[in-house]
């Protein structure tokens, strides 16, 4: 009988581990980057210029561009800031809180696309420059999820969850927004401040803890 109990326990443990593996997702760190509108590309690179794709990102259709630009704030600047494509309806600049101190701007934490009332910033490409009057944000940490994975995890679009990230400095992140779309691949995105806080490495996984 005791043998059987032990076997049951082992089976239970294995099932739990498999479930955990299935429900977990890769966590990726996003460095500071810029999304540009068509008008911004025209202003910074010339009328009709097409950005050059160099690498696909984990989210389908999203990519890293070859072109880099300079970001200028009242106190500091960043050169060689990566542009992510494709073009968007509105320009958006995503920085970490550490970056925001260096720029000398108080930057609010926002979900991507929610840029009403956010500060602007100056973008420079060689001789050309563009002053954005809004669009500078610290991206709210989030999980991109397919509808299938959302169902498995019992979460809905817009839900706020806690995520345990198992890494060198394992951490439970609170206030993580779940974004569900059939256009997404399931990945969690945090910025470099957050990645360093948990000792993130390539392949680090997270799991929703209720
Ligand atoms: Zn993201």
Short mmCIF file of C-alpha atoms and ligand atoms in Angstrom, two decimals:
data_model
loop_
_atom_site.label_atom_id
_atom_site.label_comp_id
_atom_site.label_asym_id
_atom_site.label_seq_id
_atom_site.Cartn_x
_atom_site.Cartn_y
_atom_site.Cartn_z
CA UNK A 1 0.00 0.00 0.00
CA UNK A 2 2.75 2.36 0.96
CA UNK A 3 4.52 1.71 -2.36
CA UNK A 4 1.32 2.61 -4.19
CA UNK A 5 0.98 5.84 -2.24
CA UNK A 6 4.51 6.76 -3.16
CA UNK A 7 3.77 6.03 -6.81
CA UNK A 8 0.63 8.19 -6.59
CA UNK A 9 2.65 11.02 -5.09
CA UNK A 10 5.26 10.80 -7.81
CA UNK A 11 2.57 10.75 -10.53
CA UNK A 12 0.92 13.78 -8.90
CA UNK A 13 4.21 15.61 -8.80
CA UNK A 14 4.99 14.81 -12.45
CA UNK A 15 1.51 15.93 -13.56
CA UNK A 16 1.92 19.21 -11.63
CA UNK A 17 5.30 19.83 -13.23
CA UNK A 18 3.96 19.15 -16.74
CA UNK A 19 1.02 21.48 -16.11
CA UNK A 20 3.39 24.16 -14.82
CA UNK A 21 5.59 23.76 -17.90
CA UNK A 22 2.56 24.09 -20.19
CA UNK A 23 1.27 27.17 -18.42
CA UNK A 24 4.62 28.92 -18.17
CA UNK A 25 5.85 31.34 -20.82
CA UNK A 26 9.13 32.90 -21.86
CA UNK A 27 9.97 36.29 -20.42
CA UNK A 28 11.72 38.77 -22.71
CA UNK A 29 13.37 42.07 -21.83
CA UNK A 30 12.74 45.07 -24.08
CA UNK A 31 15.42 47.72 -24.25
CA UNK A 32 14.58 51.34 -24.98
CA UNK A 33 13.04 51.60 -28.43
CA UNK A 34 10.88 53.69 -30.72
CA UNK A 35 7.82 53.03 -32.87
CA UNK A 36 7.40 55.62 -35.62
CA UNK A 37 4.37 56.85 -37.51
CA UNK A 38 4.50 57.33 -41.27
CA UNK A 39 4.74 61.10 -40.76
CA UNK A 40 7.65 60.66 -38.34
CA UNK A 41 9.53 58.41 -40.81
CA UNK A 42 9.00 61.08 -43.49
CA UNK A 43 10.29 63.81 -41.16
CA UNK A 44 13.33 61.89 -39.92
CA UNK A 45 14.41 59.98 -43.03
CA UNK A 46 12.76 61.77 -45.96
CA UNK A 47 9.46 61.58 -47.79
CA UNK A 48 8.46 58.00 -48.61
CA UNK A 49 11.47 56.38 -46.91
CA UNK A 50 10.99 52.70 -46.05
CA UNK A 51 12.50 51.33 -42.83
CA UNK A 52 14.80 48.31 -43.28
CA UNK A 53 13.95 45.10 -41.45
CA UNK A 54 16.95 43.31 -39.94
CA UNK A 55 15.40 40.88 -37.48
CA UNK A 56 11.98 39.49 -36.61
CA UNK A 57 10.75 39.80 -33.04
CA UNK A 58 8.81 37.14 -31.12
CA UNK A 59 5.50 38.91 -31.83
CA UNK A 60 4.33 38.02 -35.34
CA UNK A 61 4.90 40.87 -37.84
CA UNK A 62 7.04 42.95 -35.46
CA UNK A 63 10.67 43.56 -36.37
CA UNK A 64 13.89 45.38 -35.55
CA UNK A 65 14.97 48.00 -38.10
CA UNK A 66 18.49 48.77 -39.25
CA UNK A 67 17.98 52.52 -38.77
CA UNK A 68 18.81 54.06 -35.39
CA UNK A 69 18.00 57.49 -34.02
CA UNK A 70 18.94 59.77 -31.15
CA UNK A 71 16.60 60.59 -28.31
CA UNK A 72 17.04 63.94 -26.57
CA UNK A 73 15.59 65.05 -23.23
CA UNK A 74 16.18 68.17 -21.10
CA UNK A 75 19.05 66.56 -19.17
CA UNK A 76 20.44 63.79 -21.32
CA UNK A 77 20.33 61.89 -24.57
CA UNK A 78 20.57 58.38 -25.94
CA UNK A 79 22.21 57.65 -29.27
CA UNK A 80 21.59 54.60 -31.47
CA UNK A 81 18.09 53.94 -30.18
CA UNK A 82 16.52 51.03 -32.00
CA UNK A 83 13.43 51.51 -34.16
CA UNK A 84 10.84 48.73 -34.17
CA UNK A 85 8.62 48.20 -37.18
CA UNK A 86 6.16 48.19 -38.73
CA UNK A 87 5.07 51.84 -38.69
CA UNK A 88 2.26 52.65 -36.26
CA UNK A 89 -0.59 55.15 -36.35
CA UNK A 90 1.17 57.19 -33.63
CA UNK A 91 4.83 57.46 -32.66
CA UNK A 92 5.71 56.01 -29.28
CA UNK A 93 9.02 56.00 -27.39
CA UNK A 94 9.51 53.38 -24.67
CA UNK A 95 12.18 53.86 -22.01
CA UNK A 96 12.93 52.44 -18.56
CA UNK A 97 12.62 54.45 -15.36
CA UNK A 98 16.41 54.61 -15.20
CA UNK A 99 16.41 56.07 -18.72
CA UNK A 100 13.76 58.61 -17.76
CA UNK A 101 16.02 59.97 -14.99
CA UNK A 102 18.88 60.27 -17.42
CA UNK A 103 16.68 62.10 -19.93
CA UNK A 104 15.40 64.36 -17.16
CA UNK A 105 11.71 63.72 -17.80
CA UNK A 106 9.10 62.28 -15.48
CA UNK A 107 7.67 59.50 -17.63
CA UNK A 108 4.40 57.76 -16.74
CA UNK A 109 3.86 54.00 -16.82
CA UNK A 110 1.42 53.26 -19.61
CA UNK A 111 0.13 50.43 -21.70
CA UNK A 112 1.35 50.56 -25.27
CA UNK A 113 -0.86 52.87 -27.36
CA UNK A 114 -2.19 54.82 -24.35
CA UNK A 115 -0.20 57.99 -24.91
CA UNK A 116 -2.75 60.75 -24.19
CA UNK A 117 -1.21 63.26 -21.78
CA UNK A 118 2.28 61.75 -21.90
CA UNK A 119 5.40 63.91 -22.32
CA UNK A 120 7.08 64.46 -25.65
CA UNK A 121 10.71 64.08 -26.65
CA UNK A 122 13.03 65.16 -29.44
CA UNK A 123 14.16 62.64 -32.07
CA UNK A 124 17.25 63.29 -34.18
CA UNK A 125 18.62 61.60 -37.29
CA UNK A 126 21.69 63.42 -38.56
CA UNK A 127 20.55 66.85 -39.75
CA UNK A 128 16.89 66.01 -39.38
CA UNK A 129 14.94 66.29 -36.15
CA UNK A 130 11.38 65.89 -34.96
CA UNK A 131 9.79 67.11 -31.76
CA UNK A 132 7.10 64.72 -30.57
CA UNK A 133 4.56 66.47 -28.36
CA UNK A 134 3.58 63.17 -26.69
CA UNK A 135 4.38 59.45 -26.77
CA UNK A 136 7.16 58.99 -24.20
CA UNK A 137 6.21 56.13 -21.86
CA UNK A 138 7.59 53.51 -19.50
CA UNK A 139 5.76 50.44 -20.79
CA UNK A 140 3.59 48.70 -18.25
CA UNK A 141 4.82 45.12 -17.89
CA UNK A 142 2.60 42.81 -19.85
CA UNK A 143 1.98 39.34 -21.22
CA UNK A 144 1.04 38.91 -24.88
CA UNK A 145 -1.21 35.87 -24.98
CA UNK A 146 -2.97 33.81 -27.60
CA UNK A 147 -6.68 33.19 -26.91
CA UNK A 148 -5.85 29.47 -26.39
CA UNK A 149 -3.24 30.21 -23.71
CA UNK A 150 -5.55 32.76 -22.05
CA UNK A 151 -8.19 30.05 -21.74
CA UNK A 152 -5.68 27.57 -20.27
CA UNK A 153 -4.54 30.21 -17.78
CA UNK A 154 -8.12 31.29 -16.97
CA UNK A 155 -7.42 34.95 -17.74
CA UNK A 156 -9.08 37.50 -20.02
CA UNK A 157 -7.83 40.49 -22.01
CA UNK A 158 -6.96 43.40 -19.73
CA UNK A 159 -6.79 41.31 -16.57
CA UNK A 160 -4.13 42.27 -14.03
CA UNK A 161 -2.18 39.32 -12.64
CA UNK A 162 0.90 38.41 -10.61
CA UNK A 163 3.69 36.55 -12.37
CA UNK A 164 6.41 34.53 -10.71
CA UNK A 165 9.61 34.72 -12.71
CA UNK A 166 12.05 31.91 -11.95
CA UNK A 167 15.53 33.29 -12.50
CA UNK A 168 18.74 34.06 -10.63
CA UNK A 169 16.80 36.46 -8.36
CA UNK A 170 13.31 34.92 -8.59
CA UNK A 171 10.66 37.54 -8.23
CA UNK A 172 6.89 37.84 -8.24
CA UNK A 173 5.84 40.80 -10.38
CA UNK A 174 2.48 42.31 -9.43
CA UNK A 175 0.39 44.56 -11.67
CA UNK A 176 1.08 42.69 -14.92
CA UNK A 177 -1.50 43.30 -17.63
CA UNK A 178 -2.60 40.38 -19.82
CA UNK A 179 -3.20 41.28 -23.46
CA UNK A 180 -5.01 38.66 -25.49
CA UNK A 181 -5.10 38.55 -29.29
CA UNK A 182 -4.95 35.90 -32.00
CA UNK A 183 -2.21 38.09 -33.52
CA UNK A 184 0.08 37.52 -30.51
CA UNK A 185 2.53 34.80 -29.54
CA UNK A 186 2.56 34.13 -25.79
CA UNK A 187 5.49 36.01 -24.20
CA UNK A 188 5.88 38.29 -21.19
CA UNK A 189 7.63 41.62 -21.74
CA UNK A 190 9.50 43.55 -19.10
CA UNK A 191 12.06 46.35 -19.40
CA UNK A 192 15.74 46.28 -18.47
CA UNK A 193 15.18 47.65 -14.97
CA UNK A 194 12.78 44.79 -14.29
CA UNK A 195 14.98 42.23 -16.06
CA UNK A 196 17.94 43.17 -13.90
CA UNK A 197 15.77 43.11 -10.79
CA UNK A 198 15.04 39.40 -11.35
CA UNK A 199 18.36 38.39 -12.94
CA UNK A 200 16.71 37.55 -16.26
CA UNK A 201 18.59 35.35 -18.70
CA UNK A 202 17.66 34.05 -22.14
CA UNK A 203 15.02 31.35 -21.76
CA UNK A 204 13.83 32.53 -18.32
CA UNK A 205 10.18 31.56 -17.79
CA UNK A 206 7.33 33.04 -15.82
CA UNK A 207 4.03 31.73 -14.58
CA UNK A 208 0.85 33.40 -13.41
CA UNK A 209 0.29 32.97 -9.68
CA UNK A 210 -3.14 33.86 -8.38
ZN1 LIG B 1 5.19 43.59 -25.62
#
